[in-house]
Short mmCIF file of C-alpha atoms and ligand atoms in Angstrom, two decimals:
data_model
loop_
_atom_site.label_atom_id
_atom_site.label_comp_id
_atom_site.label_asym_id
_atom_site.label_seq_id
_atom_site.Cartn_x
_atom_site.Cartn_y
_atom_site.Cartn_z
CA MET V 1 0.00 0.00 0.00
CA VAL V 2 2.78 2.41 0.93
CA ILE V 3 4.64 1.45 -2.18
CA LEU V 4 1.58 1.89 -4.40
CA LEU V 5 1.08 5.36 -2.94
CA ALA V 6 4.72 6.17 -3.61
CA LEU V 7 4.29 5.10 -7.23
CA LYS V 8 1.22 7.28 -7.69
CA ASN V 9 2.93 10.29 -6.08
CA ASN V 10 5.95 9.87 -8.29
CA LYS V 11 3.80 9.78 -11.41
CA THR V 12 2.02 12.95 -10.31
CA TYR V 13 5.37 14.53 -9.57
CA LEU V 14 6.53 13.75 -13.12
CA GLU V 15 3.31 15.15 -14.61
CA ASN V 16 3.67 18.34 -12.61
CA LEU V 17 7.33 18.59 -13.53
CA GLN V 18 6.45 18.31 -17.23
CA LEU V 19 3.78 20.99 -16.90
CA GLU V 20 6.10 23.33 -15.03
CA ALA V 21 8.99 22.82 -17.47
CA THR V 22 6.91 23.29 -20.62
CA ASN V 23 5.24 26.40 -19.23
CA SER V 24 8.42 28.02 -18.04
CA ILE V 25 10.31 27.40 -21.29
CA LYS V 26 7.65 29.37 -23.18
CA THR V 27 8.52 32.55 -21.29
CA ILE V 28 12.24 32.29 -21.96
CA SER V 29 13.73 34.87 -24.34
CA SER V 30 17.46 34.83 -23.70
CA GLU V 31 20.24 32.31 -24.23
CA GLU V 32 21.29 32.75 -20.64
CA ASP V 33 17.81 31.80 -19.33
CA ILE V 34 17.56 28.73 -21.54
CA GLU V 35 20.90 27.53 -20.18
CA ASN V 36 19.61 27.94 -16.62
CA TRP V 37 16.44 26.09 -17.59
CA ARG V 38 18.52 23.20 -18.98
CA ILE V 39 20.60 22.99 -15.77
CA ASP V 40 17.46 23.16 -13.69
CA TYR V 41 15.54 20.35 -15.41
CA ILE V 42 17.83 18.11 -17.40
CA GLY V 43 21.27 19.04 -16.07
CA ARG V 44 23.50 16.57 -14.22
CA LYS V 45 22.11 17.74 -10.88
CA GLY V 46 18.75 18.86 -12.27
CA LYS V 47 15.24 17.82 -11.28
CA ILE V 48 15.09 14.74 -13.55
CA SER V 49 18.46 13.42 -12.26
CA ASN V 50 17.32 13.94 -8.68
CA PHE V 51 14.14 12.10 -9.46
CA PHE V 52 16.07 9.06 -10.69
CA GLN V 53 17.99 9.11 -7.39
CA SER V 54 14.78 9.28 -5.36
CA PHE V 55 13.21 5.99 -6.42
CA LYS V 56 16.22 3.74 -6.26
CA ASP V 57 14.74 1.86 -3.26
CA LEU V 58 11.53 0.84 -5.09
CA LYS V 59 10.79 -2.64 -6.45
CA PRO V 60 12.38 -3.40 -9.81
CA GLU V 61 9.06 -3.44 -11.78
CA GLU V 62 8.11 -0.07 -10.30
CA LYS V 63 11.58 1.25 -10.93
CA ASN V 64 11.25 0.17 -14.53
CA GLU V 65 7.91 1.84 -15.00
CA LEU V 66 8.98 5.11 -13.37
CA GLY V 67 12.37 4.96 -15.08
CA SER V 68 10.80 4.66 -18.46
CA LEU V 69 8.37 7.55 -17.70
CA ALA V 70 11.22 9.70 -16.41
CA ASN V 71 13.35 8.89 -19.45
CA LYS V 72 10.48 9.81 -21.76
CA LEU V 73 10.11 13.12 -19.94
CA LYS V 74 13.84 13.71 -20.12
CA ASN V 75 13.78 13.13 -23.88
CA THR V 76 10.81 15.45 -24.28
CA LEU V 77 12.51 18.19 -22.29
CA GLU V 78 15.77 17.75 -24.18
CA LYS V 79 13.89 18.13 -27.44
CA LEU V 80 12.14 21.25 -26.12
CA TYR V 81 15.48 22.62 -25.01
CA LYS V 82 17.09 22.10 -28.43
CA GLU V 83 14.16 23.65 -30.26
CA LYS V 84 14.12 26.69 -28.02
CA GLN V 85 17.87 27.11 -28.22
CA LYS V 86 17.75 27.03 -32.03
CA ALA V 87 14.82 29.46 -32.13
CA LEU V 88 16.72 31.91 -29.94
CA LYS V 89 19.85 31.63 -32.11
CA ASP V 90 17.89 32.10 -35.37
CA ASN V 91 16.10 35.04 -33.95
CA LYS V 92 19.37 36.61 -32.91
CA SER V 93 20.90 36.21 -36.38
CA ASN V 94 17.72 37.55 -37.97
CA ILE V 95 17.83 40.57 -35.77
CA GLN V 96 21.46 41.17 -36.76
CA THR V 97 20.91 40.95 -40.52
CA GLU V 98 17.58 42.72 -40.50
CA PHE V 99 18.70 45.50 -38.24
CA PHE V 100 17.68 48.73 -39.86
CA ASP V 101 19.13 52.06 -38.90
CA PHE V 102 16.35 54.56 -39.45
CA THR V 103 18.79 57.43 -39.14
CA LEU V 104 20.66 56.42 -42.35
CA PRO V 105 19.98 58.59 -45.39
CA GLY V 106 17.62 56.95 -47.93
CA THR V 107 18.77 55.18 -51.10
CA PRO V 108 18.84 57.77 -53.88
CA ILE V 109 16.26 57.18 -56.59
CA SER V 110 17.89 57.00 -59.99
CA THR V 111 16.54 59.77 -62.20
CA GLY V 112 17.24 60.70 -65.78
CA SER V 113 19.33 63.72 -66.63
CA ILE V 114 19.93 66.06 -69.53
CA HIS V 115 22.06 64.48 -72.26
CA PRO V 116 25.63 65.88 -72.40
CA THR V 117 25.01 67.21 -75.92
CA ASN V 118 21.98 69.18 -74.74
CA GLN V 119 23.83 70.37 -71.64
CA MET V 120 26.63 71.67 -73.90
CA MET V 121 24.10 73.22 -76.25
CA GLN V 122 22.42 75.08 -73.41
CA GLU V 123 25.78 76.24 -72.06
CA ILE V 124 26.92 77.55 -75.44
CA CYS V 125 23.59 79.29 -76.11
CA THR V 126 23.77 80.93 -72.67
CA ALA V 127 27.31 82.16 -73.42
CA PHE V 128 26.26 83.70 -76.74
CA ASN V 129 23.16 85.12 -75.12
CA LYS V 130 25.43 86.96 -72.66
CA LEU V 131 27.34 88.32 -75.67
CA GLY V 132 24.07 89.78 -77.00
CA PHE V 133 22.88 87.01 -79.36
CA ASN V 134 19.25 85.93 -79.70
CA ILE V 135 18.44 82.21 -80.02
CA PHE V 136 16.40 80.75 -82.92
CA GLU V 137 15.56 77.26 -84.11
CA GLY V 138 14.86 75.93 -87.62
CA PRO V 139 13.68 72.89 -89.60
CA GLU V 140 15.73 69.70 -89.73
CA ILE V 141 14.28 68.85 -93.16
CA GLU V 142 15.35 71.55 -95.60
CA SER V 143 14.79 72.30 -99.24
CA GLU V 144 17.80 72.04 -101.51
CA SER V 145 17.41 75.72 -102.22
CA TYR V 146 18.00 76.79 -98.59
CA ALA V 147 20.51 74.04 -97.85
CA PHE V 148 22.67 74.85 -100.89
CA ASP V 149 21.62 77.26 -103.67
CA LYS V 150 20.98 80.35 -101.58
CA LEU V 151 24.23 79.63 -99.73
CA ASN V 152 26.13 80.03 -102.99
CA ILE V 153 26.47 76.28 -103.54
CA PRO V 154 24.87 75.74 -106.96
CA THR V 155 24.06 72.27 -108.33
CA ASN V 156 27.22 70.56 -109.59
CA HIS V 157 29.46 72.75 -107.39
CA PRO V 158 32.13 70.38 -105.97
CA ALA V 159 31.52 71.82 -102.47
CA ARG V 160 28.17 69.99 -102.46
CA ASP V 161 30.01 66.70 -102.12
CA ILE V 162 30.41 67.03 -98.37
CA TRP V 163 26.84 68.17 -97.70
CA ASP V 164 24.70 66.78 -100.53
CA THR V 165 23.75 63.74 -98.57
CA ILE V 166 20.52 62.34 -97.20
CA TYR V 167 17.52 63.14 -99.38
CA VAL V 168 13.90 62.77 -98.30
CA ASN V 169 11.11 61.65 -100.66
CA ASP V 170 9.41 64.61 -102.34
CA VAL V 171 6.45 65.80 -100.30
CA GLU V 172 3.45 67.72 -101.73
CA ASN V 173 5.27 69.01 -104.80
CA ILE V 174 8.24 70.28 -102.81
CA LYS V 175 11.17 68.89 -104.71
CA SER V 176 14.51 67.84 -103.29
CA LEU V 177 14.13 67.84 -99.55
CA VAL V 178 17.22 66.98 -97.60
CA LEU V 179 17.98 66.22 -93.95
CA ARG V 180 20.03 69.32 -93.33
CA PRO V 181 23.76 68.62 -93.33
CA HIS V 182 24.48 71.88 -91.49
CA THR V 183 22.59 74.67 -89.73
CA SER V 184 23.69 77.29 -92.28
CA PRO V 185 20.32 77.34 -94.16
CA MET V 186 19.04 79.20 -91.10
CA GLN V 187 21.34 82.12 -92.02
CA ILE V 188 19.14 82.64 -95.08
CA ARG V 189 15.82 82.17 -93.28
CA ILE V 190 16.86 84.67 -90.58
CA MET V 191 18.09 87.29 -93.05
CA GLU V 192 14.97 86.90 -95.20
CA ASN V 193 12.72 87.61 -92.24
CA ASN V 194 14.67 90.14 -90.15
CA GLU V 195 16.17 93.56 -90.72
CA PRO V 196 19.78 94.17 -89.63
CA PRO V 197 21.21 94.55 -87.06
CA ILE V 198 21.07 90.77 -86.63
CA ARG V 199 22.85 88.82 -83.92
CA VAL V 200 21.59 85.24 -83.59
CA VAL V 201 22.63 81.70 -82.77
CA ILE V 202 20.67 78.69 -84.04
CA PRO V 203 21.26 75.29 -82.39
CA GLY V 204 20.05 72.07 -84.02
CA LYS V 205 20.58 68.59 -85.34
CA CYS V 206 22.42 67.83 -88.60
CA TYR V 207 22.77 64.67 -90.71
CA ARG V 208 25.45 63.58 -93.15
CA TYR V 209 26.28 60.50 -95.16
CA GLU V 210 29.50 60.17 -93.20
CA ALA V 211 31.92 57.35 -92.49
CA THR V 212 32.01 57.56 -88.70
CA ASP V 213 35.27 57.79 -86.77
CA ASN V 214 36.41 59.21 -83.43
CA THR V 215 35.50 62.79 -84.42
CA HIS V 216 32.70 62.25 -86.96
CA GLU V 217 29.15 61.00 -86.45
CA TRP V 218 26.51 60.66 -89.17
CA HIS V 219 24.14 62.75 -87.02
CA PHE V 220 25.41 65.48 -84.73
CA HIS V 221 24.54 68.98 -83.56
CA GLN V 222 25.72 72.38 -84.65
CA ILE V 223 25.18 75.92 -83.52
CA GLU V 224 25.02 78.42 -86.32
CA GLY V 225 25.95 82.02 -85.55
CA LEU V 226 25.17 85.08 -87.65
CA VAL V 227 25.96 88.76 -87.16
CA ILE V 228 24.87 91.33 -89.78
CA ASP V 229 25.23 95.06 -89.36
CA LYS V 230 27.07 98.02 -90.81
CA ASN V 231 30.87 97.96 -90.43
CA ILE V 232 31.24 94.42 -89.14
CA ASN V 233 34.75 93.16 -89.83
CA PHE V 234 36.94 90.08 -89.44
CA LEU V 235 38.39 91.40 -86.19
CA ASN V 236 34.90 91.57 -84.66
CA MET V 237 34.49 87.91 -85.58
CA LYS V 238 37.80 86.82 -84.07
CA ALA V 239 37.20 88.79 -80.88
CA THR V 240 33.70 87.33 -80.47
CA LEU V 241 34.83 83.76 -81.06
CA PHE V 242 37.89 84.06 -78.79
CA GLU V 243 35.70 85.47 -76.04
CA PHE V 244 33.21 82.64 -76.55
CA ALA V 245 36.03 80.02 -76.30
CA ARG V 246 37.28 81.65 -73.12
CA MET V 247 33.78 81.56 -71.59
CA ILE V 248 33.25 77.85 -72.40
CA PHE V 249 36.71 76.34 -72.02
CA GLY V 250 38.35 78.71 -69.52
CA ASP V 251 40.76 81.64 -69.48
CA ASP V 252 43.80 79.61 -70.57
CA THR V 253 42.17 78.30 -73.75
CA LYS V 254 44.37 78.27 -76.83
CA ALA V 255 42.40 78.78 -80.04
CA ARG V 256 43.78 79.02 -83.56
CA PHE V 257 42.33 80.22 -86.87
CA ARG V 258 43.41 78.72 -90.18
CA CYS V 259 42.22 79.45 -93.72
CA ASP V 260 39.31 77.32 -94.91
CA PHE V 261 36.86 77.39 -97.76
CA PHE V 262 33.07 77.58 -97.54
CA PRO V 263 31.21 78.97 -100.60
CA PHE V 264 28.99 81.17 -98.40
CA VAL V 265 31.82 83.13 -96.71
CA GLU V 266 34.78 85.16 -97.94
CA PRO V 267 37.32 85.00 -96.37
CA GLY V 268 36.71 81.67 -94.61
CA ALA V 269 38.43 80.08 -91.63
CA GLU V 270 38.29 77.15 -89.28
CA MET V 271 38.78 77.57 -85.56
CA SER V 272 40.42 74.78 -83.59
CA ILE V 273 40.94 74.48 -79.85
CA ASN V 274 43.93 73.01 -78.08
CA PHE V 275 42.41 69.69 -77.05
CA LYS V 276 45.19 67.81 -75.28
CA GLN V 277 48.92 68.44 -74.96
CA ASN V 278 49.77 68.92 -78.66
CA GLU V 279 46.44 68.07 -80.24
CA TRP V 280 44.01 70.48 -81.83
CA LEU V 281 40.39 69.68 -82.55
CA GLU V 282 38.45 71.58 -85.19
CA LEU V 283 35.49 73.19 -83.49
CA MET V 284 33.94 75.33 -86.18
CA GLY V 285 33.92 76.82 -89.64
CA ALA V 286 33.53 80.60 -89.84
CA GLY V 287 33.99 83.61 -92.07
CA MET V 288 32.66 86.90 -93.42
CA VAL V 289 29.26 86.44 -95.07
CA HIS V 290 29.79 86.26 -98.85
CA PRO V 291 28.45 89.30 -100.81
CA LYS V 292 26.51 86.91 -103.07
CA VAL V 293 24.66 85.49 -100.04
CA LEU V 294 23.79 89.00 -98.89
CA MET V 295 22.46 89.78 -102.34
CA ASN V 296 20.47 86.50 -102.39
CA VAL V 297 18.44 87.83 -99.47
CA GLY V 298 18.18 91.39 -100.79
CA LEU V 299 20.83 93.04 -98.62
CA ASP V 300 23.27 95.50 -100.19
CA PRO V 301 26.86 94.31 -99.56
CA GLU V 302 28.03 97.92 -99.93
CA ILE V 303 26.01 98.84 -96.83
CA TYR V 304 25.95 95.67 -94.77
CA SER V 305 28.56 93.17 -93.78
CA GLY V 306 28.68 90.38 -91.26
CA PHE V 307 30.17 87.14 -90.10
CA ALA V 308 28.83 83.62 -89.67
CA PHE V 309 30.05 80.49 -87.98
CA GLY V 310 28.93 76.90 -87.47
CA LEU V 311 30.32 74.92 -84.55
CA GLY V 312 29.97 71.27 -83.59
CA ILE V 313 28.35 70.82 -80.18
CA GLU V 314 29.66 67.29 -79.56
CA ARG V 315 33.13 68.55 -80.51
CA ALA V 316 32.80 71.32 -77.90
CA ALA V 317 31.89 68.72 -75.26
CA MET V 318 34.81 66.52 -76.35
CA ILE V 319 37.21 69.41 -75.87
CA LYS V 320 35.67 70.50 -72.58
CA TYR V 321 35.55 67.03 -70.99
CA GLY V 322 38.50 65.34 -72.77
CA ILE V 323 36.31 62.78 -74.58
CA ASP V 324 38.27 60.87 -77.23
CA ASN V 325 35.45 59.25 -79.16
CA ILE V 326 32.37 61.11 -80.42
CA ARG V 327 30.53 57.77 -80.76
CA ASP V 328 30.33 57.57 -76.95
CA PHE V 329 27.61 60.23 -77.06
CA TYR V 330 25.08 57.99 -78.80
CA ALA V 331 26.11 54.50 -77.68
CA ASN V 332 23.55 54.64 -74.84
CA ASP V 333 26.21 53.60 -72.36
CA TYR V 334 24.92 54.46 -68.91
CA GLN V 335 28.43 54.47 -67.41
CA PHE V 336 29.38 57.23 -69.87
CA LEU V 337 26.16 59.22 -69.60
CA LYS V 338 25.92 59.20 -65.80
CA GLN V 339 29.15 61.20 -65.58
CA PHE V 340 27.20 64.21 -66.80
CA LYS V 341 24.45 64.05 -64.17
C1 FA5 I 401 29.88 73.57 -91.91
O1 FA5 I 401 29.01 72.75 -91.67
C2 FA5 I 401 29.58 75.00 -92.21
N1 FA5 I 401 28.18 75.15 -92.38
C3 FA5 I 401 30.10 75.87 -91.05
C4 FA5 I 401 30.11 77.33 -91.36
C5 FA5 I 401 29.03 78.11 -90.98
C6 FA5 I 401 31.19 77.91 -92.04
C7 FA5 I 401 29.03 79.47 -91.24
C8 FA5 I 401 31.18 79.25 -92.30
C9 FA5 I 401 30.11 80.03 -91.90
P1 FA5 I 401 31.84 71.92 -91.40
O2 FA5 I 401 31.40 70.84 -92.28
O3 FA5 I 401 33.30 72.14 -91.28
O4 FA5 I 401 31.21 73.29 -91.80
O5 FA5 I 401 31.22 71.67 -89.95
C10 FA5 I 401 31.31 72.64 -88.95
C11 FA5 I 401 31.61 71.98 -87.61
O6 FA5 I 401 30.63 71.00 -87.35
C12 FA5 I 401 32.94 71.23 -87.61
O7 FA5 I 401 33.99 72.08 -87.28
C13 FA5 I 401 32.69 70.21 -86.51
O8 FA5 I 401 32.86 70.82 -85.24
C14 FA5 I 401 31.23 69.89 -86.70
N2 FA5 I 401 31.08 68.70 -87.56
C15 FA5 I 401 31.10 68.63 -88.89
N3 FA5 I 401 30.92 67.38 -89.33
C16 FA5 I 401 30.76 66.61 -88.22
C17 FA5 I 401 30.52 65.22 -87.98
N4 FA5 I 401 30.38 64.37 -88.99
N5 FA5 I 401 30.41 64.80 -86.71
C18 FA5 I 401 30.52 65.67 -85.69
N6 FA5 I 401 30.74 66.98 -85.84
C19 FA5 I 401 30.86 67.47 -87.09
#
């Protein structure tokens, strides 16, 4: 009877121990506490070990029964311990990797930016604007008459070779339309529609049937410049263009003029800028407006004179930023373009 009672009490003790252990492990949130829990219940001197000690005087069958129950409980608690320990570890590593510092600045959102050609175009227009020039724009598809004839480049003139390039199908009886190879047709349009004094720049896109290389694209941008007034001379042109180069490329800029031929100017020149150590890059063609061109638009060359120039915008950017290859501008290479953000 005494022994039976002892057996029953021991079973109850084990049940209570299981309840207590499973409840207390739920509240544990630190590695230190789970270690204490382990020592307390399943450690070498823990409650389960003590329990084994306590029934050593019982009969063998009872010992077996209680031993097996106690072992089962020990296994259960060990499993609980391992699970909890792993959960605490995982949680800790999650917290470390997911830690978010709200005081850090946000990730910048990638936005588009103005293309380097357009940035250069705006900069050049602003410079000429400061020198007293107005800004105009004109058509990219031009008639042969404006692109060539009125600029003193008659049909069959050898000078057409470099510009007589990409023709567009005739539209509504307008014959011989061409994608303009230069912005010079706008000289004519401006002079036809405005009285001197004239001081304008005209930025825009140009197209040529061109074998591309490091300094030539088949489509590129120019800025045309035109000054018409009484008593305008070559020195005015040089002074204006030197001042422009200084404004865009800096005070130490070296610019040089050399003779060149364009049918719509007399005399004609090309202006190059010192690009790198001993290299020069041609930036523009320029010259005094040819008397025949003035007459073509009804201006008397005895009264009026003027100068004109046409500069390559990509070339200006190449000089300014030390870019070796004009094809970089239109290769859609983000690494290249993002430098101009
Ligand atoms: C002309 O186009 C003349 N209309 C310029 C001019 C205007 C002369 C007014 C006199 C008076 P040219 O073909 O040299 O000239 O081109 C002028 C500039 O445009 C060149 O100096 C260069 O900077 C740029 N350019 C010309 N062809 C290309 C090309 N294929 N790719 C990139 N830039 C070019």
